[in-house]
């Protein structure tokens, strides 16, 4: 449960107040978050999930947000994706203030602009791979053909299989195909390799890289696996609901070079 | 095809057994509802069409004898539109190939053509020739029961004189939709028949030349019934009128109406309850099924599907189920309705009987089931859509288990882990447990509702025959007999005990309410016909004053100690004021008893008898009946055994059929509910159960968790269901507390036991399914798959 913005917050650690504006403005900022906080009540426990986040994300970037469990990275991702709203602060998608948007507006925002990839794939079990992708292409404005999206993730030969007939990696690639089929402006991935073995994880990451490079889609991956950060343009690190570090990779690694 | 529609179809296939259970439940509710309401509606339509077409009269009057010239006065009554006089005579009919004679009623037809009012519908053959004295037509039911064919010869006895008649026609009449003997309790065409003769053929034998003893009236449009009756009564009073009666009090009409009332209530209360119960269950099961798709719904929301798109999907899902259920139910209801109609046409005699389902009922059935389904969707997804999608996508947070006062109890019981888990789970998910509890209780209650009728009928049978009709024969006389008749009867070999009865036609009046009926006078010693109430308690006849049915007292707004005005409709036509000394809660519902001697005193005559109850030596039955029927003052003899048979054949059969339909449906509902409850319980807890398997619990142990929970709920639900069932049955009985016949309210131990055992059997079967299901469950996959 969300706690009202008037509830007293513990003091924000000083590092959280730094603004991350180091990046060169090669492209317009897609997201701009200011003083984001999020407070939950889980049962009888109050959780301070985000404490004063300041953040800018740009088109075409591949961003990895690192952090241990409970650091608030999923919450941040959910707010960016319009799945959740902040308790205080603002988050803007271009000129649209998501923190002021109604549920219906958030819904439309997700529908038009956001592609999600979840740790547990969230495929509809009663639909085949192709149908899971078509589910989204049906409601999108200028989608790829579902087959094309599956081809992009290298699953053309598996399109008539049901989720239960696919391996975890394949399911996750279907989920990626589903996410990108609508040609989203942002692709948000929550621990996309979390449930996968190394080799499969690498395949999935290659798929994400390919999409990012070919479609110029802002891609945000959250993970607690620091190795993945090596393939990112930019790496943000979170702890206890705050951003504590920002790094820019001078030379990005290709997913096949990654080892964990 | 849209992908969501594809999902819809695949979901249907994967949930086919659960959906089948829901479809069965809703179909049962709809079909009993459609069946009974349509049967009543069809009966009503058929009857009113029959009445209109054959000009069934509005007012009837029996009288002793009036010259035809009196009838001219009727034309002057402005309320009367049309009238027709005739002769009605009780007769005895002997059928050539049957050994016994039966009671009959001969009605006159005009000398030419058909009757103007209460027209006779010729089924086969023709009307008697004009002024023919040897041709007759007989009622179809009677012809069928006695095997009479066109061209057969019958012997009839009219006032002691025998006549031979040829059957030239077989007919129906709107006056005899329900063909029951005057004073009779039940229709029995083997012992009562109606025949029609030309009037000229009847005048001589009945000493009614140029006279009539019955007249029927069709009223003018918008005429006032009470004022018509008043004017008719005042004209006919000097001619021995028994009082004009409205159509509502006409014997057949009244029985048919009462039967329809009974049907309407039996067929409306119980099925409406069925329908409501099944709608409730549909709602409950669907809502839970939908909420178990929480994560899928959340994912769809995350992808940007709107609330409406998601709702529409689930509405389609629920509506399809409800619609299929409704269609199956309608089809089944229609099919069973045809069967029921066939049954009714056996004792309701209509020229044709068409079964139809009124649009309103059709619509109501569909609206109810679809409405329940829509509500289910609202209930099922509202909670999920209200959540932030991010939150909804996470598995439901674990319910807040904490220590409670009850934990102390569990601890003190020293339960092992599994029962403790079951108790906690049941107790800490009150809403879920309550839903299951209510569902199973309702299943128990419909089982009781579906079968208690049998108990009521057995009890009624017991009261009516074993306890209050201890006589073998009832002999009815043409005219009141004096006390010498007692000796005469005892002189017949084989008659062992005689109780005399005096029945007097009266108009009972209390303030502005009145009722035409018979007062029954019996002796203080009346061992052959004890007065027994619905609780099977014997009542004694007060020495003075009246003993009247509680139902009649209610109708006449009388209480014990009040005075009832009795207008005697024969002899000196005295008006008497008699005190009500006692009330009886009896099955017949409309009787007035009095001591025979005190009635004689009141009527200023010596004690007389119009009928007698006889206990006989069964070995001499034939000769006793023959001897009685030989006597000219005997009108007819009725055997109690025949009456028992006709009771079992008509009322009991009717109730038995209704019961078997209700029972069939209630069993399906019970099984459907328990199966669905078990399946939902597994679906909702699959992760938990899989975890337990991984932790090393055996297949049996994991099964026992679900089964134990179901068992706890079922055991709690049984007594609750008994109570609800008792209440619903009581409502049903009260709804048809009618005057002619009253149902006792009895729910026997065996009915309770039956309801419980069906539910327990269903639970056992469900346990087996749960065992199999858990056996097939791939627990590693269940843990992996989050959707």
mmCIF file of N, CA, C and O in Angstrom, chain A residues 1-2 40 43-44 78 82-85 107 110-111 116 118 120-128 131 134-136 138-139 162 178 182, chain B residues 1-4 6-7 10-11 295-296 298-307 309 388-391 393-394 397 400 783-784 786-787:
data_model
loop_
_atom_site.group_PDB
_atom_site.id
_atom_site.type_symbol
_atom_site.label_atom_id
_atom_site.label_comp_id
_atom_site.label_asym_id
_atom_site.label_seq_id
_atom_site.Cartn_x
_atom_site.Cartn_y
_atom_site.Cartn_z
ATOM 1 N N UNK A 1 0.845 -1.209 0.000
ATOM 2 C CA UNK A 1 0.000 0.000 0.000
ATOM 3 C C UNK A 1 0.873 1.250 0.000
ATOM 4 O O UNK A 1 1.920 1.287 0.630
ATOM 5 N N UNK A 2 0.408 2.204 -0.701
ATOM 6 C CA UNK A 2 1.207 3.423 -0.801
ATOM 7 C C UNK A 2 0.910 4.319 0.395
ATOM 8 O O UNK A 2 -0.227 4.410 0.839
ATOM 9 N N UNK A 40 6.042 2.217 0.495
ATOM 10 C CA UNK A 40 5.023 1.164 0.493
ATOM 11 C C UNK A 40 4.723 0.738 1.902
ATOM 12 O O UNK A 40 5.590 0.838 2.763
ATOM 13 N N UNK A 43 2.105 -5.345 4.490
ATOM 14 C CA UNK A 43 1.620 -5.857 5.780
ATOM 15 C C UNK A 43 1.727 -4.744 6.801
ATOM 16 O O UNK A 43 1.167 -3.667 6.613
ATOM 17 N N UNK A 44 2.503 -4.971 7.839
ATOM 18 C CA UNK A 44 2.624 -3.935 8.860
ATOM 19 C C UNK A 44 3.955 -3.194 8.752
ATOM 20 O O UNK A 44 4.315 -2.395 9.615
ATOM 21 N N UNK A 78 9.328 0.188 -12.541
ATOM 22 C CA UNK A 78 7.867 0.188 -12.618
ATOM 23 C C UNK A 78 7.310 1.593 -12.773
ATOM 24 O O UNK A 78 6.348 1.814 -13.497
ATOM 25 N N UNK A 82 5.286 3.253 -15.996
ATOM 26 C CA UNK A 82 3.868 3.572 -15.789
ATOM 27 C C UNK A 82 3.093 2.442 -15.147
ATOM 28 O O UNK A 82 1.870 2.385 -15.228
ATOM 29 N N UNK A 83 3.812 1.520 -14.508
ATOM 30 C CA UNK A 83 3.112 0.454 -13.795
ATOM 31 C C UNK A 83 2.818 0.868 -12.361
ATOM 32 O O UNK A 83 2.092 0.202 -11.653
ATOM 33 N N UNK A 84 3.415 1.933 -11.942
ATOM 34 C CA UNK A 84 3.301 2.365 -10.561
ATOM 35 C C UNK A 84 3.475 3.880 -10.563
ATOM 36 O O UNK A 84 3.936 4.448 -11.552
ATOM 37 N N UNK A 85 3.078 4.510 -9.493
ATOM 38 C CA UNK A 85 3.250 5.969 -9.441
ATOM 39 C C UNK A 85 4.090 6.329 -8.225
ATOM 40 O O UNK A 85 4.040 5.636 -7.208
ATOM 41 N N UNK A 107 -2.061 3.821 -18.764
ATOM 42 C CA UNK A 107 -2.351 2.649 -19.574
ATOM 43 C C UNK A 107 -2.040 2.949 -21.047
ATOM 44 O O UNK A 107 -1.389 2.168 -21.727
ATOM 45 N N UNK A 110 1.717 3.097 -21.643
ATOM 46 C CA UNK A 110 2.328 1.766 -21.744
ATOM 47 C C UNK A 110 2.014 1.139 -23.085
ATOM 48 O O UNK A 110 2.855 0.530 -23.734
ATOM 49 N N UNK A 111 0.748 1.306 -23.472
ATOM 50 C CA UNK A 111 0.279 0.690 -24.699
ATOM 51 C C UNK A 111 1.040 1.199 -25.914
ATOM 52 O O UNK A 111 1.395 0.447 -26.803
ATOM 53 N N UNK A 116 7.777 -4.235 -22.118
ATOM 54 C CA UNK A 116 8.267 -4.802 -20.864
ATOM 55 C C UNK A 116 8.810 -6.203 -21.080
ATOM 56 O O UNK A 116 8.243 -6.988 -21.841
ATOM 57 N N UNK A 118 9.817 -9.238 -18.347
ATOM 58 C CA UNK A 118 9.844 -9.546 -16.917
ATOM 59 C C UNK A 118 10.710 -10.762 -16.640
ATOM 60 O O UNK A 118 10.933 -11.600 -17.508
ATOM 61 N N UNK A 120 9.965 -13.361 -15.016
ATOM 62 C CA UNK A 120 9.239 -14.628 -15.179
ATOM 63 C C UNK A 120 8.403 -14.649 -16.446
ATOM 64 O O UNK A 120 7.391 -15.324 -16.508
ATOM 65 N N UNK A 121 8.827 -13.912 -17.434
ATOM 66 C CA UNK A 121 8.292 -13.918 -18.800
ATOM 67 C C UNK A 121 6.847 -13.462 -18.916
ATOM 68 O O UNK A 121 6.489 -12.742 -19.835
ATOM 69 N N UNK A 122 5.972 -13.935 -17.986
ATOM 70 C CA UNK A 122 4.555 -13.575 -18.045
ATOM 71 C C UNK A 122 3.925 -13.764 -19.412
ATOM 72 O O UNK A 122 3.194 -12.912 -19.907
ATOM 73 N N UNK A 123 4.209 -14.904 -19.997
ATOM 74 C CA UNK A 123 3.509 -15.233 -21.249
ATOM 75 C C UNK A 123 2.131 -15.775 -20.890
ATOM 76 O O UNK A 123 1.927 -16.293 -19.794
ATOM 77 N N UNK A 124 1.207 -15.639 -21.841
ATOM 78 C CA UNK A 124 -0.124 -16.217 -21.623
ATOM 79 C C UNK A 124 -0.015 -17.706 -21.970
ATOM 80 O O UNK A 124 0.278 -18.051 -23.120
ATOM 81 N N UNK A 125 -0.216 -18.591 -20.997
ATOM 82 C CA UNK A 125 0.089 -20.003 -21.243
ATOM 83 C C UNK A 125 -0.782 -20.634 -22.323
ATOM 84 O O UNK A 125 -0.381 -21.603 -22.947
ATOM 85 N N UNK A 126 -1.971 -20.065 -22.528
ATOM 86 C CA UNK A 126 -2.851 -20.716 -23.493
ATOM 87 C C UNK A 126 -2.655 -20.199 -24.926
ATOM 88 O O UNK A 126 -3.416 -20.557 -25.809
ATOM 89 N N UNK A 127 -1.664 -19.333 -25.125
ATOM 90 C CA UNK A 127 -1.393 -18.854 -26.482
ATOM 91 C C UNK A 127 -0.001 -19.308 -26.928
ATOM 92 O O UNK A 127 0.922 -19.395 -26.107
ATOM 93 N N UNK A 128 0.151 -19.578 -28.221
ATOM 94 C CA UNK A 128 1.456 -19.984 -28.753
ATOM 95 C C UNK A 128 2.390 -18.787 -28.771
ATOM 96 O O UNK A 128 1.973 -17.645 -28.525
ATOM 97 N N UNK A 131 1.193 -16.268 -31.130
ATOM 98 C CA UNK A 131 -0.041 -15.630 -30.644
ATOM 99 C C UNK A 131 0.222 -14.688 -29.488
ATOM 100 O O UNK A 131 -0.424 -13.645 -29.356
ATOM 101 N N UNK A 134 1.314 -11.671 -31.209
ATOM 102 C CA UNK A 134 0.180 -11.057 -31.922
ATOM 103 C C UNK A 134 -0.777 -10.346 -30.973
ATOM 104 O O UNK A 134 -1.419 -9.358 -31.330
ATOM 105 N N UNK A 135 -0.864 -10.871 -29.775
ATOM 106 C CA UNK A 135 -1.707 -10.244 -28.744
ATOM 107 C C UNK A 135 -1.392 -8.757 -28.648
ATOM 108 O O UNK A 135 -2.282 -7.922 -28.510
ATOM 109 N N UNK A 136 -0.088 -8.434 -28.711
ATOM 110 C CA UNK A 136 0.333 -7.053 -28.575
ATOM 111 C C UNK A 136 0.245 -6.317 -29.909
ATOM 112 O O UNK A 136 -0.156 -5.159 -29.966
ATOM 113 N N UNK A 138 -1.824 -6.598 -32.091
ATOM 114 C CA UNK A 138 -3.221 -6.229 -32.348
ATOM 115 C C UNK A 138 -3.601 -4.878 -31.755
ATOM 116 O O UNK A 138 -4.489 -4.208 -32.242
ATOM 117 N N UNK A 139 -2.968 -4.537 -30.640
ATOM 118 C CA UNK A 139 -3.377 -3.284 -29.995
ATOM 119 C C UNK A 139 -2.369 -2.161 -30.243
ATOM 120 O O UNK A 139 -2.504 -1.081 -29.698
ATOM 121 N N UNK A 162 3.661 -23.711 -27.633
ATOM 122 C CA UNK A 162 3.085 -23.065 -26.454
ATOM 123 C C UNK A 162 4.190 -22.809 -25.430
ATOM 124 O O UNK A 162 5.211 -23.513 -25.447
ATOM 125 N N UNK A 178 7.649 -10.031 -27.971
ATOM 126 C CA UNK A 178 6.356 -9.425 -27.646
ATOM 127 C C UNK A 178 6.552 -7.958 -27.260
ATOM 128 O O UNK A 178 5.759 -7.096 -27.622
ATOM 129 N N UNK A 182 5.767 -3.886 -30.861
ATOM 130 C CA UNK A 182 4.991 -2.656 -31.045
ATOM 131 C C UNK A 182 5.895 -1.472 -31.409
ATOM 132 O O UNK A 182 5.434 -0.358 -31.502
ATOM 133 N N UNK B 1 -8.892 -14.232 -36.149
ATOM 134 C CA UNK B 1 -9.481 -14.189 -34.798
ATOM 135 C C UNK B 1 -8.559 -13.418 -33.858
ATOM 136 O O UNK B 1 -7.342 -13.588 -33.914
ATOM 137 N N UNK B 2 -9.131 -12.586 -33.036
ATOM 138 C CA UNK B 2 -8.313 -11.836 -32.089
ATOM 139 C C UNK B 2 -7.659 -12.817 -31.115
ATOM 140 O O UNK B 2 -8.219 -13.853 -30.776
ATOM 141 N N UNK B 3 -6.444 -12.407 -30.687
ATOM 142 C CA UNK B 3 -5.691 -13.308 -29.818
ATOM 143 C C UNK B 3 -6.419 -13.575 -28.505
ATOM 144 O O UNK B 3 -6.377 -14.663 -27.965
ATOM 145 N N UNK B 4 -7.113 -12.533 -28.003
ATOM 146 C CA UNK B 4 -7.812 -12.742 -26.739
ATOM 147 C C UNK B 4 -8.941 -13.750 -26.915
ATOM 148 O O UNK B 4 -9.237 -14.529 -26.026
ATOM 149 N N UNK B 6 -8.802 -16.162 -28.975
ATOM 150 C CA UNK B 6 -8.138 -17.454 -29.034
ATOM 151 C C UNK B 6 -7.851 -17.952 -27.612
ATOM 152 O O UNK B 6 -8.049 -19.117 -27.286
ATOM 153 N N UNK B 7 -7.405 -17.033 -26.797
ATOM 154 C CA UNK B 7 -7.146 -17.392 -25.393
ATOM 155 C C UNK B 7 -8.433 -17.904 -24.749
ATOM 156 O O UNK B 7 -8.441 -18.882 -24.003
ATOM 157 N N UNK B 10 -9.065 -21.419 -25.814
ATOM 158 C CA UNK B 10 -8.126 -22.348 -25.184
ATOM 159 C C UNK B 10 -8.427 -22.487 -23.697
ATOM 160 O O UNK B 10 -8.332 -23.580 -23.147
ATOM 161 N N UNK B 11 -8.802 -21.374 -23.055
ATOM 162 C CA UNK B 11 -9.147 -21.451 -21.631
ATOM 163 C C UNK B 11 -10.343 -22.357 -21.434
ATOM 164 O O UNK B 11 -10.411 -23.136 -20.484
ATOM 165 N N UNK B 295 -2.252 -12.872 -12.208
ATOM 166 C CA UNK B 295 -0.996 -12.448 -12.830
ATOM 167 C C UNK B 295 -1.140 -12.217 -14.330
ATOM 168 O O UNK B 295 -0.513 -11.322 -14.892
ATOM 169 N N UNK B 296 -1.985 -13.024 -14.954
ATOM 170 C CA UNK B 296 -2.222 -12.815 -16.393
ATOM 171 C C UNK B 296 -2.911 -11.476 -16.623
ATOM 172 O O UNK B 296 -2.592 -10.743 -17.558
ATOM 173 N N UNK B 298 -2.757 -8.910 -14.715
ATOM 174 C CA UNK B 298 -1.794 -7.841 -14.451
ATOM 175 C C UNK B 298 -0.862 -7.650 -15.650
ATOM 176 O O UNK B 298 -0.555 -6.524 -16.036
ATOM 177 N N UNK B 299 -0.441 -8.765 -16.247
ATOM 178 C CA UNK B 299 0.451 -8.654 -17.397
ATOM 179 C C UNK B 299 -0.255 -7.920 -18.532
ATOM 180 O O UNK B 299 0.325 -7.042 -19.177
ATOM 181 N N UNK B 300 -1.519 -8.273 -18.758
ATOM 182 C CA UNK B 300 -2.269 -7.594 -19.821
ATOM 183 C C UNK B 300 -2.354 -6.104 -19.540
ATOM 184 O O UNK B 300 -2.207 -5.279 -20.446
ATOM 185 N N UNK B 301 -2.572 -5.758 -18.277
ATOM 186 C CA UNK B 301 -2.634 -4.337 -17.915
ATOM 187 C C UNK B 301 -1.286 -3.688 -18.193
ATOM 188 O O UNK B 301 -1.206 -2.577 -18.711
ATOM 189 N N UNK B 302 -0.219 -4.392 -17.849
ATOM 190 C CA UNK B 302 1.121 -3.839 -18.066
ATOM 191 C C UNK B 302 1.370 -3.575 -19.539
ATOM 192 O O UNK B 302 2.038 -2.608 -19.901
ATOM 193 N N UNK B 303 0.837 -4.420 -20.396
ATOM 194 C CA UNK B 303 1.045 -4.215 -21.825
ATOM 195 C C UNK B 303 0.149 -3.127 -22.390
ATOM 196 O O UNK B 303 0.168 -2.857 -23.578
ATOM 197 N N UNK B 304 -0.703 -2.568 -21.540
ATOM 198 C CA UNK B 304 -1.515 -1.457 -22.005
ATOM 199 C C UNK B 304 -2.922 -1.815 -22.417
ATOM 200 O O UNK B 304 -3.613 -1.013 -23.026
ATOM 201 N N UNK B 305 -3.338 -3.026 -22.105
ATOM 202 C CA UNK B 305 -4.754 -3.340 -22.356
ATOM 203 C C UNK B 305 -5.594 -2.525 -21.398
ATOM 204 O O UNK B 305 -5.240 -2.370 -20.227
ATOM 205 N N UNK B 306 -6.688 -1.988 -21.895
ATOM 206 C CA UNK B 306 -7.497 -1.144 -21.022
ATOM 207 C C UNK B 306 -8.385 -2.018 -20.147
ATOM 208 O O UNK B 306 -8.608 -3.192 -20.443
ATOM 209 N N UNK B 307 -8.880 -1.407 -19.093
ATOM 210 C CA UNK B 307 -9.788 -2.091 -18.182
ATOM 211 C C UNK B 307 -10.938 -2.692 -18.981
ATOM 212 O O UNK B 307 -11.353 -3.832 -18.757
ATOM 213 N N UNK B 309 -11.025 -3.534 -22.170
ATOM 214 C CA UNK B 309 -10.619 -4.671 -23.006
ATOM 215 C C UNK B 309 -10.507 -5.945 -22.177
ATOM 216 O O UNK B 309 -10.929 -7.022 -22.606
ATOM 217 N N UNK B 388 -2.187 -1.523 -8.476
ATOM 218 C CA UNK B 388 -1.217 -1.083 -9.459
ATOM 219 C C UNK B 388 -0.759 -2.338 -10.183
ATOM 220 O O UNK B 388 -0.527 -3.369 -9.550
ATOM 221 N N UNK B 389 -0.614 -2.264 -11.511
ATOM 222 C CA UNK B 389 -0.215 -3.478 -12.225
ATOM 223 C C UNK B 389 1.055 -4.084 -11.653
ATOM 224 O O UNK B 389 1.190 -5.298 -11.607
ATOM 225 N N UNK B 390 1.982 -3.213 -11.209
ATOM 226 C CA UNK B 390 3.240 -3.741 -10.677
ATOM 227 C C UNK B 390 2.967 -4.630 -9.474
ATOM 228 O O UNK B 390 3.585 -5.673 -9.301
ATOM 229 N N UNK B 391 2.022 -4.205 -8.686
ATOM 230 C CA UNK B 391 1.714 -4.966 -7.477
ATOM 231 C C UNK B 391 0.963 -6.239 -7.830
ATOM 232 O O UNK B 391 1.198 -7.302 -7.274
ATOM 233 N N UNK B 393 1.163 -7.947 -10.418
ATOM 234 C CA UNK B 393 1.957 -8.944 -11.093
ATOM 235 C C UNK B 393 2.747 -9.789 -10.129
ATOM 236 O O UNK B 393 3.136 -10.893 -10.447
ATOM 237 N N UNK B 394 3.007 -9.226 -8.975
ATOM 238 C CA UNK B 394 3.666 -10.044 -7.964
ATOM 239 C C UNK B 394 2.642 -11.060 -7.477
ATOM 240 O O UNK B 394 1.448 -10.784 -7.473
ATOM 241 N N UNK B 397 0.408 -11.279 -1.904
ATOM 242 C CA UNK B 397 1.223 -11.326 -0.685
ATOM 243 C C UNK B 397 0.676 -12.413 0.229
ATOM 244 O O UNK B 397 -0.526 -12.681 0.226
ATOM 245 N N UNK B 400 -1.971 -12.563 6.029
ATOM 246 C CA UNK B 400 -1.340 -12.181 7.286
ATOM 247 C C UNK B 400 -1.594 -13.200 8.380
ATOM 248 O O UNK B 400 -2.593 -13.146 9.083
ATOM 249 N N UNK B 783 6.396 -24.303 -9.753
ATOM 250 C CA UNK B 783 7.179 -23.288 -9.038
ATOM 251 C C UNK B 783 7.806 -22.290 -9.996
ATOM 252 O O UNK B 783 7.951 -21.125 -9.685
ATOM 253 N N UNK B 784 8.203 -22.777 -11.164
ATOM 254 C CA UNK B 784 8.831 -21.893 -12.139
ATOM 255 C C UNK B 784 7.820 -20.936 -12.745
ATOM 256 O O UNK B 784 8.040 -19.756 -12.823
ATOM 257 N N UNK B 786 5.073 -18.521 -13.323
ATOM 258 C CA UNK B 786 4.451 -17.550 -12.442
ATOM 259 C C UNK B 786 3.071 -17.158 -12.935
ATOM 260 O O UNK B 786 2.410 -16.335 -12.349
ATOM 261 N N UNK B 787 2.660 -17.682 -14.098
ATOM 262 C CA UNK B 787 1.380 -17.190 -14.613
ATOM 263 C C UNK B 787 0.345 -18.272 -14.725
ATOM 264 O O UNK B 787 0.405 -19.300 -14.204
#
